[in-house]
Coordinates of C-alpha atoms in Angstrom, one line a residue:
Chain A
X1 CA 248.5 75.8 198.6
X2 CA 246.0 73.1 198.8
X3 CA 247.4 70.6 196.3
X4 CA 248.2 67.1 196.7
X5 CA 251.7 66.5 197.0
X6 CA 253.6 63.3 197.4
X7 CA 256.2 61.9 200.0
X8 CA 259.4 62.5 198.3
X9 CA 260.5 59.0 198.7
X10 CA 258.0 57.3 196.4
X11 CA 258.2 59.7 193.7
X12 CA 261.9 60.1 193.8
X13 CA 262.4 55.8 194.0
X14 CA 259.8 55.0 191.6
X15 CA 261.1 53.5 188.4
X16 CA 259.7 55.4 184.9
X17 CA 257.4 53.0 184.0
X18 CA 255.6 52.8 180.8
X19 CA 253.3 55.2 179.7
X20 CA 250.6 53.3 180.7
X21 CA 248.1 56.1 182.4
X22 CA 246.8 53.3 184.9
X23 CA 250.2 53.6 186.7
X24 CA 250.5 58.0 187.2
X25 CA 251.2 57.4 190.4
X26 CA 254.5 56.1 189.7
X27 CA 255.7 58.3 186.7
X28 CA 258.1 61.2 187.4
X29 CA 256.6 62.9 184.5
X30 CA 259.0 65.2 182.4
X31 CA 257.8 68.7 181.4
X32 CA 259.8 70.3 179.0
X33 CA 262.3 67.9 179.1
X34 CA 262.8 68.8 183.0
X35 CA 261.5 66.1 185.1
X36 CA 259.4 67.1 188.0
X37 CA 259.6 65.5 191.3
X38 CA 257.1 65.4 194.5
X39 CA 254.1 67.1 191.9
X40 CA 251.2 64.7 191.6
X41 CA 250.4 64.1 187.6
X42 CA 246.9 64.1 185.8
X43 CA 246.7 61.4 183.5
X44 CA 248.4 62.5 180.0
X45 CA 246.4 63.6 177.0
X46 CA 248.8 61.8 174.4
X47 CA 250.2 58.3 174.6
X48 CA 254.3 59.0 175.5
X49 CA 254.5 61.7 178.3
X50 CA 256.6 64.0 176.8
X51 CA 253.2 65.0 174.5
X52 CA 252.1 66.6 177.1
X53 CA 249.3 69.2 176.3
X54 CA 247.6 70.0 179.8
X55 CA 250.1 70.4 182.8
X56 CA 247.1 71.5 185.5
X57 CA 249.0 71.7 188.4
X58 CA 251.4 73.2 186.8
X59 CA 248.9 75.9 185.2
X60 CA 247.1 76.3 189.3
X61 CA 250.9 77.2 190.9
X62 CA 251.0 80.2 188.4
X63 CA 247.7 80.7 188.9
X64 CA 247.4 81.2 192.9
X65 CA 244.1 83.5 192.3
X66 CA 242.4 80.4 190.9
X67 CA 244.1 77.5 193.0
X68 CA 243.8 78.8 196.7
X69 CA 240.0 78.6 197.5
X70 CA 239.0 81.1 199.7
X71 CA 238.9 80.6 203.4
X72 CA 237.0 83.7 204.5
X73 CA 233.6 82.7 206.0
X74 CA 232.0 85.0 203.9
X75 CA 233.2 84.6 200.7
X76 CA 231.8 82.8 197.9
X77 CA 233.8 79.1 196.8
X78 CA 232.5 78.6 193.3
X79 CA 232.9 82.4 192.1
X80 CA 234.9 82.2 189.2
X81 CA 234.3 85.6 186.5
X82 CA 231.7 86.8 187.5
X83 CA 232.1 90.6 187.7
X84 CA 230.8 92.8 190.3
X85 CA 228.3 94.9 187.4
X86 CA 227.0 91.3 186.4
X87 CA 226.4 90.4 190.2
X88 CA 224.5 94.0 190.6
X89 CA 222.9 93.8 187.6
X90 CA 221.1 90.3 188.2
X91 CA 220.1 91.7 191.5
X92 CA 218.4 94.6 189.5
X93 CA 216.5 92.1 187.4
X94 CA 215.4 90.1 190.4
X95 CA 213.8 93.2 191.9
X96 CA 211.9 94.1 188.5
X97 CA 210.3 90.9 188.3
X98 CA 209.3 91.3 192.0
X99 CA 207.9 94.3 191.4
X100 CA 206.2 92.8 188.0
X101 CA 205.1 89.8 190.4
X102 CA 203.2 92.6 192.8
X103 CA 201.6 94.9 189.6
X104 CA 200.1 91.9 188.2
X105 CA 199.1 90.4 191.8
X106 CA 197.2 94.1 192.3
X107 CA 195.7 93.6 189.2
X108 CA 194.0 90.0 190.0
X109 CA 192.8 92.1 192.6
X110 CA 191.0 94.4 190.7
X111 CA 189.6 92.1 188.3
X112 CA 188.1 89.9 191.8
X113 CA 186.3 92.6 192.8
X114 CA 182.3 91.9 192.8
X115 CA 181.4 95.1 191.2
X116 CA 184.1 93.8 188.0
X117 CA 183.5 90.5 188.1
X118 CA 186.0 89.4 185.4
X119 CA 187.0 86.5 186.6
X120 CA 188.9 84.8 183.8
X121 CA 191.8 88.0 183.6
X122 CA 191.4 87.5 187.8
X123 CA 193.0 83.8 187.2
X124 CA 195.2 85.7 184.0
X125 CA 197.0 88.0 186.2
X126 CA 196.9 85.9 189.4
X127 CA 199.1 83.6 187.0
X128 CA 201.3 86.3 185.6
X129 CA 201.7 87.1 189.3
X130 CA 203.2 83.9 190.2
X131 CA 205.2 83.5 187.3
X132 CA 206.9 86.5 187.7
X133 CA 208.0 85.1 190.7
X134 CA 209.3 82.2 189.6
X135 CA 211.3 84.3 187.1
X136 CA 212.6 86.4 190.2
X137 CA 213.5 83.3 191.8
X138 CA 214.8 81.7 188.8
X139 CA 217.3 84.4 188.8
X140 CA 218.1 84.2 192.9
X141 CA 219.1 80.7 191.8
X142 CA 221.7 82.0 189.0
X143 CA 223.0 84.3 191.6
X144 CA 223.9 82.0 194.1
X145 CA 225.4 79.7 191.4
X146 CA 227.4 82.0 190.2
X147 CA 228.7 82.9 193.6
X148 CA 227.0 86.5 193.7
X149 CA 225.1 87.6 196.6
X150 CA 221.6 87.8 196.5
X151 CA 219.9 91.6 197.4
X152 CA 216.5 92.1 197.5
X153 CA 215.4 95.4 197.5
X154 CA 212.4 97.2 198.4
X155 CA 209.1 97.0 196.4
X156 CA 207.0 99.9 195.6
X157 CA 203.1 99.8 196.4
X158 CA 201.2 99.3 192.4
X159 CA 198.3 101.2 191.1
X160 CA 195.0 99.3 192.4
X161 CA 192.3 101.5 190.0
X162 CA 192.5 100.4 186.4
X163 CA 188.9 101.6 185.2
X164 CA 189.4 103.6 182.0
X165 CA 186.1 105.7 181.0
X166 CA 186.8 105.1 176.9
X167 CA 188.6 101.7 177.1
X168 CA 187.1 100.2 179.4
X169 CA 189.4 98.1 182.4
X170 CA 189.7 95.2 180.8
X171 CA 191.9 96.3 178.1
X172 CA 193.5 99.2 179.4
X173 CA 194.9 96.4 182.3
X174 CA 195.8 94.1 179.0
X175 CA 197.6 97.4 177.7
X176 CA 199.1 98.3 180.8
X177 CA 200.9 94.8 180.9
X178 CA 201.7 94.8 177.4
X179 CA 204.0 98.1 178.4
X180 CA 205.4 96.6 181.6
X181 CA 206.6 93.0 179.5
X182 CA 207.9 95.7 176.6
X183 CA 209.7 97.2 179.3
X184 CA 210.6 94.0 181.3
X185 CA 212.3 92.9 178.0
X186 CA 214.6 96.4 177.6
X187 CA 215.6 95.7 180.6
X188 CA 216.5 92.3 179.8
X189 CA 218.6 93.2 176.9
X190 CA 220.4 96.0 179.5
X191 CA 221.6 92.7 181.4
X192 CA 222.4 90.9 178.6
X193 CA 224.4 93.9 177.1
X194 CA 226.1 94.2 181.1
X195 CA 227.2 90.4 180.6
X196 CA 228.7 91.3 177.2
X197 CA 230.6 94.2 178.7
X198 CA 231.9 92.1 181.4
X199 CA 232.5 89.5 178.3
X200 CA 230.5 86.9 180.5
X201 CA 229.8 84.7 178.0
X202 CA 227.8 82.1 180.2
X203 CA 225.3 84.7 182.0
X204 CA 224.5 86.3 178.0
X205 CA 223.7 82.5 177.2
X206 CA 221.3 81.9 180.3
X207 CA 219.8 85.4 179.9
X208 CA 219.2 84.4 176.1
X209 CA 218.3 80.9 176.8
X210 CA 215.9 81.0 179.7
X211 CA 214.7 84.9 179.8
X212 CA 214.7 86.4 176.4
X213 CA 212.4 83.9 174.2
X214 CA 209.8 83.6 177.2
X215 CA 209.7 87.5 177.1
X216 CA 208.9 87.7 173.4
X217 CA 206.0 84.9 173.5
X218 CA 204.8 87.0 176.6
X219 CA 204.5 90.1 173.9
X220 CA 203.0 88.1 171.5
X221 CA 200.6 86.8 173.4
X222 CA 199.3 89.8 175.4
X223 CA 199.2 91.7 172.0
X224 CA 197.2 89.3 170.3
X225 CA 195.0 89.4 173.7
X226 CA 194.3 93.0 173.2
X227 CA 193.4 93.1 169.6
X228 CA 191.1 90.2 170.1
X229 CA 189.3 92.8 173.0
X230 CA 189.4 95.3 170.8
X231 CA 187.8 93.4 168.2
X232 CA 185.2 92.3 170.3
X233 CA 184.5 95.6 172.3
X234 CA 183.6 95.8 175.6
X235 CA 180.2 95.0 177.2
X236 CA 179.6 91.5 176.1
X237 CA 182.4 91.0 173.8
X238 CA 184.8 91.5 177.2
X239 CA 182.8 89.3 178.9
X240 CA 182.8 86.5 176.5
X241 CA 186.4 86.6 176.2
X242 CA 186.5 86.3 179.9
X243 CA 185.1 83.3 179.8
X244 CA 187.4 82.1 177.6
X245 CA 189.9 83.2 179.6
X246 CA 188.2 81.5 182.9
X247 CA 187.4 78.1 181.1
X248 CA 190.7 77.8 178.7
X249 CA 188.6 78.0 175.6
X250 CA 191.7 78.3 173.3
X251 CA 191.7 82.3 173.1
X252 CA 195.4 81.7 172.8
X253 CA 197.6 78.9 171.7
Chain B
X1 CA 163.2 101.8 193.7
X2 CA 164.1 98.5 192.1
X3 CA 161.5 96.3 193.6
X4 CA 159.2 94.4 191.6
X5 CA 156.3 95.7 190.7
X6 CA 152.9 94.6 189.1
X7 CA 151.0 96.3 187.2
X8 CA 148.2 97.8 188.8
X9 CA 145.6 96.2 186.9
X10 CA 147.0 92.6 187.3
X11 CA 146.5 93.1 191.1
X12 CA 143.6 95.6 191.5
X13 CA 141.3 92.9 189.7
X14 CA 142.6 89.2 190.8
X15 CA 140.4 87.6 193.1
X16 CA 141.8 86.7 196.5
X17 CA 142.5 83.1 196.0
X18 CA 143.0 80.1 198.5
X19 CA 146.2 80.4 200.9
X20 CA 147.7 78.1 197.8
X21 CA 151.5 79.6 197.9
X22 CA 151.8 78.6 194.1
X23 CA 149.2 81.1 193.1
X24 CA 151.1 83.9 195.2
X25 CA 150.8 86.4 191.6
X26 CA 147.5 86.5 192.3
X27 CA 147.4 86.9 195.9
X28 CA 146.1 90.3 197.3
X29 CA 148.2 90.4 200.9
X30 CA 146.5 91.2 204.3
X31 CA 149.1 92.9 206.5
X32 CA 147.8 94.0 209.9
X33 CA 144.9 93.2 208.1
X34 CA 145.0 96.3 205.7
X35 CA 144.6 95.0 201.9
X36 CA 148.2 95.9 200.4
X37 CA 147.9 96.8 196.3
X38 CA 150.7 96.3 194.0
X39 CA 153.2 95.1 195.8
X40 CA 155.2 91.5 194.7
X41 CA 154.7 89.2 198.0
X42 CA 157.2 86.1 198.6
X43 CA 155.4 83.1 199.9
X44 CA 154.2 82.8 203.5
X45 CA 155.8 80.8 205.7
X46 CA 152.6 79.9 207.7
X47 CA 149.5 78.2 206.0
X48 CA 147.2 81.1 205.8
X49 CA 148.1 84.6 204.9
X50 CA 147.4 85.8 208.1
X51 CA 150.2 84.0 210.2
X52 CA 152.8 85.5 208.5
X53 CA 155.9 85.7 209.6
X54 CA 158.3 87.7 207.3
X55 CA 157.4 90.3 205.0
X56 CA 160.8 90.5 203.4
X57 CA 159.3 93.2 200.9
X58 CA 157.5 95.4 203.2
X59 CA 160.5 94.9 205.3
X60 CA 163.0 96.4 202.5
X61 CA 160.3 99.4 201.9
X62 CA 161.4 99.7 205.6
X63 CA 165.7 99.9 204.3
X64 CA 166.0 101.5 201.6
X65 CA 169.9 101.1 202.2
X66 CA 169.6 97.5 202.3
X67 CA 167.0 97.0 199.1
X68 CA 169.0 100.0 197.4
X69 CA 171.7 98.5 195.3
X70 CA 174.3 100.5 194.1
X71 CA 174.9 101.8 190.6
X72 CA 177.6 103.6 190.4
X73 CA 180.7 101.4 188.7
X74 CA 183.2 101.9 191.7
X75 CA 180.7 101.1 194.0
X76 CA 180.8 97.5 195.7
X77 CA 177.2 95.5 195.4
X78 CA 178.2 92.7 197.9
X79 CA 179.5 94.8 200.4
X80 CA 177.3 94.6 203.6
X81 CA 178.0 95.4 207.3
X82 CA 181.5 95.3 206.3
X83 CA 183.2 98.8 208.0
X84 CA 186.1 100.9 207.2
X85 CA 188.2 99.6 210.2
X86 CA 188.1 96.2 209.1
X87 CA 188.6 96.8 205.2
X88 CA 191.9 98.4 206.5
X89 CA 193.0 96.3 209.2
X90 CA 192.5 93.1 206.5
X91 CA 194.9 95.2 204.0
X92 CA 197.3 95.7 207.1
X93 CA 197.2 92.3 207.6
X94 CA 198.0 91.5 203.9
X95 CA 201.1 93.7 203.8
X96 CA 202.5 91.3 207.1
X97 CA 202.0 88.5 205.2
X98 CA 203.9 90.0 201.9
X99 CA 206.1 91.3 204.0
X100 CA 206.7 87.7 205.8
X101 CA 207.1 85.7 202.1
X102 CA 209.6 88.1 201.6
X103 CA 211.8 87.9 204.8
X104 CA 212.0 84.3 204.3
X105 CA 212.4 84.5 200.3
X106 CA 215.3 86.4 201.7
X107 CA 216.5 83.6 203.9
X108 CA 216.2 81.3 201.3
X109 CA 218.3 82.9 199.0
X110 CA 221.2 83.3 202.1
X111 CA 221.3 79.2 203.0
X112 CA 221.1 78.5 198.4
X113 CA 224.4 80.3 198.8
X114 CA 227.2 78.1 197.8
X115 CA 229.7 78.9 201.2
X116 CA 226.8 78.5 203.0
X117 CA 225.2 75.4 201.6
X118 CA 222.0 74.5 203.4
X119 CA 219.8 73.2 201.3
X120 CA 217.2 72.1 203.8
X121 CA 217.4 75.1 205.1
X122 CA 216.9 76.8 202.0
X123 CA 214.0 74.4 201.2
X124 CA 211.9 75.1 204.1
X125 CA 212.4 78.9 203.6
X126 CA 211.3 78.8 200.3
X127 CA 208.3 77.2 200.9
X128 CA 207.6 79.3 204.4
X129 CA 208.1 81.8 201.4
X130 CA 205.1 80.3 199.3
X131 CA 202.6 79.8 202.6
X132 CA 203.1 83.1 203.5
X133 CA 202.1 84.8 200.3
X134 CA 199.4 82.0 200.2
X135 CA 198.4 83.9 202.9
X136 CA 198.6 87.0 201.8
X137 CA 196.6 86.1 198.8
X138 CA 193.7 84.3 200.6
X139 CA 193.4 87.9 202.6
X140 CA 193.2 89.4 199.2
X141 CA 190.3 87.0 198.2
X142 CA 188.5 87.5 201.4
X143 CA 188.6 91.4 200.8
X144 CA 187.2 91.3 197.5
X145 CA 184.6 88.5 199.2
X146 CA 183.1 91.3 202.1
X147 CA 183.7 93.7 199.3
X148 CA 186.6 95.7 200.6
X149 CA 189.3 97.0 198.2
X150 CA 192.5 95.4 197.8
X151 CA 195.1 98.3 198.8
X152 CA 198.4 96.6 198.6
X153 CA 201.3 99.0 199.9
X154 CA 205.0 98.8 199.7
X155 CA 207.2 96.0 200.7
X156 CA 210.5 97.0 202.6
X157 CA 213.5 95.2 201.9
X158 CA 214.3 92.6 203.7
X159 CA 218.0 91.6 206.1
X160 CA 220.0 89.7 203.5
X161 CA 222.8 88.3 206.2
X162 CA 221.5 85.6 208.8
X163 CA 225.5 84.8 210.5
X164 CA 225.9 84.8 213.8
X165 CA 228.9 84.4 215.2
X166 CA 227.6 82.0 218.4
X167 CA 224.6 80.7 217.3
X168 CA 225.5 80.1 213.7
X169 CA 223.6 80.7 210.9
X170 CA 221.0 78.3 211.2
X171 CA 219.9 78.7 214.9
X172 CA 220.0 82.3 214.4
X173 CA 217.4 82.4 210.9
X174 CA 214.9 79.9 212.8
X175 CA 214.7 81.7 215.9
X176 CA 214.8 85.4 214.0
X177 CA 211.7 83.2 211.9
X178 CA 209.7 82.0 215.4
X179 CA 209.9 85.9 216.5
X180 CA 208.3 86.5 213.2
X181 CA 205.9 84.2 213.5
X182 CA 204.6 85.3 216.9
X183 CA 204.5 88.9 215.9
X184 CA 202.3 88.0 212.8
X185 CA 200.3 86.4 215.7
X186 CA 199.9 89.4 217.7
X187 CA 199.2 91.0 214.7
X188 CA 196.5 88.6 213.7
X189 CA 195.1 88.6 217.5
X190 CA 194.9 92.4 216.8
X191 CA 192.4 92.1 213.8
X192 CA 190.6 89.6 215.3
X193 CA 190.4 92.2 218.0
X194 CA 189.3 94.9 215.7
X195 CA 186.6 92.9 214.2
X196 CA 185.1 92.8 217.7
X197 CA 185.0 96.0 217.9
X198 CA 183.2 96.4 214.8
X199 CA 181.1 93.7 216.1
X200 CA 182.0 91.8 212.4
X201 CA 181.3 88.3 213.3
X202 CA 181.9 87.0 210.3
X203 CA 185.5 88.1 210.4
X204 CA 186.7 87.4 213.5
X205 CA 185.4 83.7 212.8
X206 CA 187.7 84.2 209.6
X207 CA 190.6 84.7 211.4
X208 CA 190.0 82.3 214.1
X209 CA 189.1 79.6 211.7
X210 CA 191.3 79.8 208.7
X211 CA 194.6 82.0 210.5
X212 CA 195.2 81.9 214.2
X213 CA 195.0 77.4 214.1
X214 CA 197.7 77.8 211.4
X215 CA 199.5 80.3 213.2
X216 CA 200.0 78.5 216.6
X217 CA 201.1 75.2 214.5
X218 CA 203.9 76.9 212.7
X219 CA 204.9 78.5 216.2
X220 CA 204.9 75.0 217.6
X221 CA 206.5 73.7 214.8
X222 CA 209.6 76.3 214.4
X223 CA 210.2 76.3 218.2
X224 CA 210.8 72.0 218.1
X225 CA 213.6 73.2 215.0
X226 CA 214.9 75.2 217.8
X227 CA 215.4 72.8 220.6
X228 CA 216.5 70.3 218.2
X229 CA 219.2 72.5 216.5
X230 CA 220.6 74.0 220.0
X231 CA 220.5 70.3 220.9
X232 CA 222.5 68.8 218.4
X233 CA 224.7 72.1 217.9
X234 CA 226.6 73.5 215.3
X235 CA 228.8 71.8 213.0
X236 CA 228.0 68.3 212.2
X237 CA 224.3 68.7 213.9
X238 CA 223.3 71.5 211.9
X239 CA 224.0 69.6 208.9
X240 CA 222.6 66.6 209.9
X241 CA 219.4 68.5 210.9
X242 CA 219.5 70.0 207.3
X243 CA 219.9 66.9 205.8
X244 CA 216.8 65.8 207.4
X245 CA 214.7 69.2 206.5
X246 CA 215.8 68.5 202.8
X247 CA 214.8 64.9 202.5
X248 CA 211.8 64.9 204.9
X249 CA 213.0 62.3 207.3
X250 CA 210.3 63.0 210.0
X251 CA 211.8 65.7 212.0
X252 CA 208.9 67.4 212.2
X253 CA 205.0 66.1 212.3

């Protein structure tokens, strides 16, 4: 055990001097009325020592799991609660906002193509593209902090034809993404419901905090994106709001 | 045909004016000396009518492939001289690049890790991790731009453990990266090559102009990292070295 401990002599010679926290190196502190020698003391909560409320070294050497930090190479330092189904399931998550990342990167594709020549849902997806990213690397972050091991996994190839004879490309691709950030979002609440399994408390907050409101302004938005095309109708109506979409023209808020 | 044409009358009864190129709707062309009815002229290049040069219309009565543009809605308009061989070997050449970003996204997330604890490391991996799909992306654009379609394929999953037991970690990512990096330069060589053979000139001054520069510098750059980290060795010269790569100190141009 790693813990400081101090030469017998100068606790065991040491006068009990006031409980004046300034001078813990020189108490020999009582705990439960036994005093304790050669254990290094935290300052006291209370004024007289014998109000002790926190003991930590106390607590750590009946808590060896959570005192002795691990040694092992490979093992993670700061992991602390953070169960093995929490650990896989972030790793899940990371590799469906990849995979949302390459979709909408396949899709600013399309939409750059000379023959479609949208270019303002171009620049749309090509930004949904690298935010997705960010989100996947947002969570490659969390993993790490947390003392889980990163995992990516393979990504599949996306669909690269989104011409639809009725709706036209525009808004079938709008519709299409509307279902994949629907889905993104079940999937969100699968890892939040994982975390409250585990009773992680912390990674429900972060997935509520940082994922779960972002997820329902992406809804909004996209939905409010297609009824607007379908308002408008294709032909000139999509382009127009292509434009808006190229030049910013506050199509949404 | 979609060329312009005049109505017969307008050109059967204009008189044949002065070799004035701003009266050219009323001109009645000579070529070869044969009077030519009905047919929209560009304006000489020469003073008179009869030192013509370029007959850009006759010439595309001449290509009907070239004047011909297409109508069907999957069909490219832009795309000229641009063969199958090099629409594919540009989508190869996009999966490399995807492929790359994610390999070193990969690394990133191994030095972020808290027993591992790089951050300099993990810096310049994440944004090798950004250049590369900046690549990847500008191959996308350049498609589209010949018009070529975008066929993005799967991504595999990428090594998730850089230790090595003599090297160390550190030595062993950068020189797994530099092998990477000349790869995606044989690669690169290799669709510069098969634009030759396609005789696309246009392509192979792409990659020569906008890639293969790029790709010697990063080759240069990652094999000084080398010398320097086998140099300075493991321990306290790895993280001095990673110090440096996280604050920018000038250890590389």
């Amino acid at each position: 055990m790693a813990l400081l401990r101090f030469p017998p002599s100068l606790s065991a010679s040491s006068p009990r001097l006031s409980s004046n926290p300034s001078h813990f190196l020189a108490r020999n502190p009582l705990i439960g009325g036994k005093e304790v020698h050669g254990v290094a003391m935290a300052k006291g909560s209370g004024g007289a020592i014998t109000g002790l409320v926190f003991s930590p070294f106390e607590e750590l050497k009946l808590r060896p799991e959570v005192a002795m930090v691990p040694v092992e190479a490979d093992k993670s330092l700061a992991r602390f609660k953070y169960s093995d189904k929490c650990e896989a399931a972030v790793n899940e998550q990371i590799n469906v906002e990849y995979n949302n990342s390459y979709i909408y990167h396949a899709m600013y594709a399309y939409f750059d193509r000379d023959n479609i020549a949208l270019r303002g849902f171009a620049k749309f997806f090509k930004e949904s593209s690298e935010e997705e990213r960010e989100h996947a690397e947002k969570l490659m972050e969390y993993q790490n902090k947390r003392g889980g091991r990163v995992k990516l996994q393979s990504i599949l190839m996306p669909v690269s034809e989104y011409d639809h004879s009725e709706k036209g490309d525009a808004l079938y691709a709008m519709e299409l993404s509307l279902a994949l950030e629907k889905l993104t979002n079940e999937k969100l609440l699968h890892l939040h419901k994982v975390a409250e399994q585990c009773k992680d408390v912390e990674l429900m907050n972060y997935i509520e905090s940082e994922f779960l409101g972002e997820q329902v302004e992406a809804i909004k938005k996209i939905s409010e994106f297609i009824s607007q095309l379908r308002r408008v109708g294709p032909g000139h109506g999509v382009w127009h709001f292509d434009q808006v979409l190229l030049h910013g023209g506050g199509v949404h808020g």
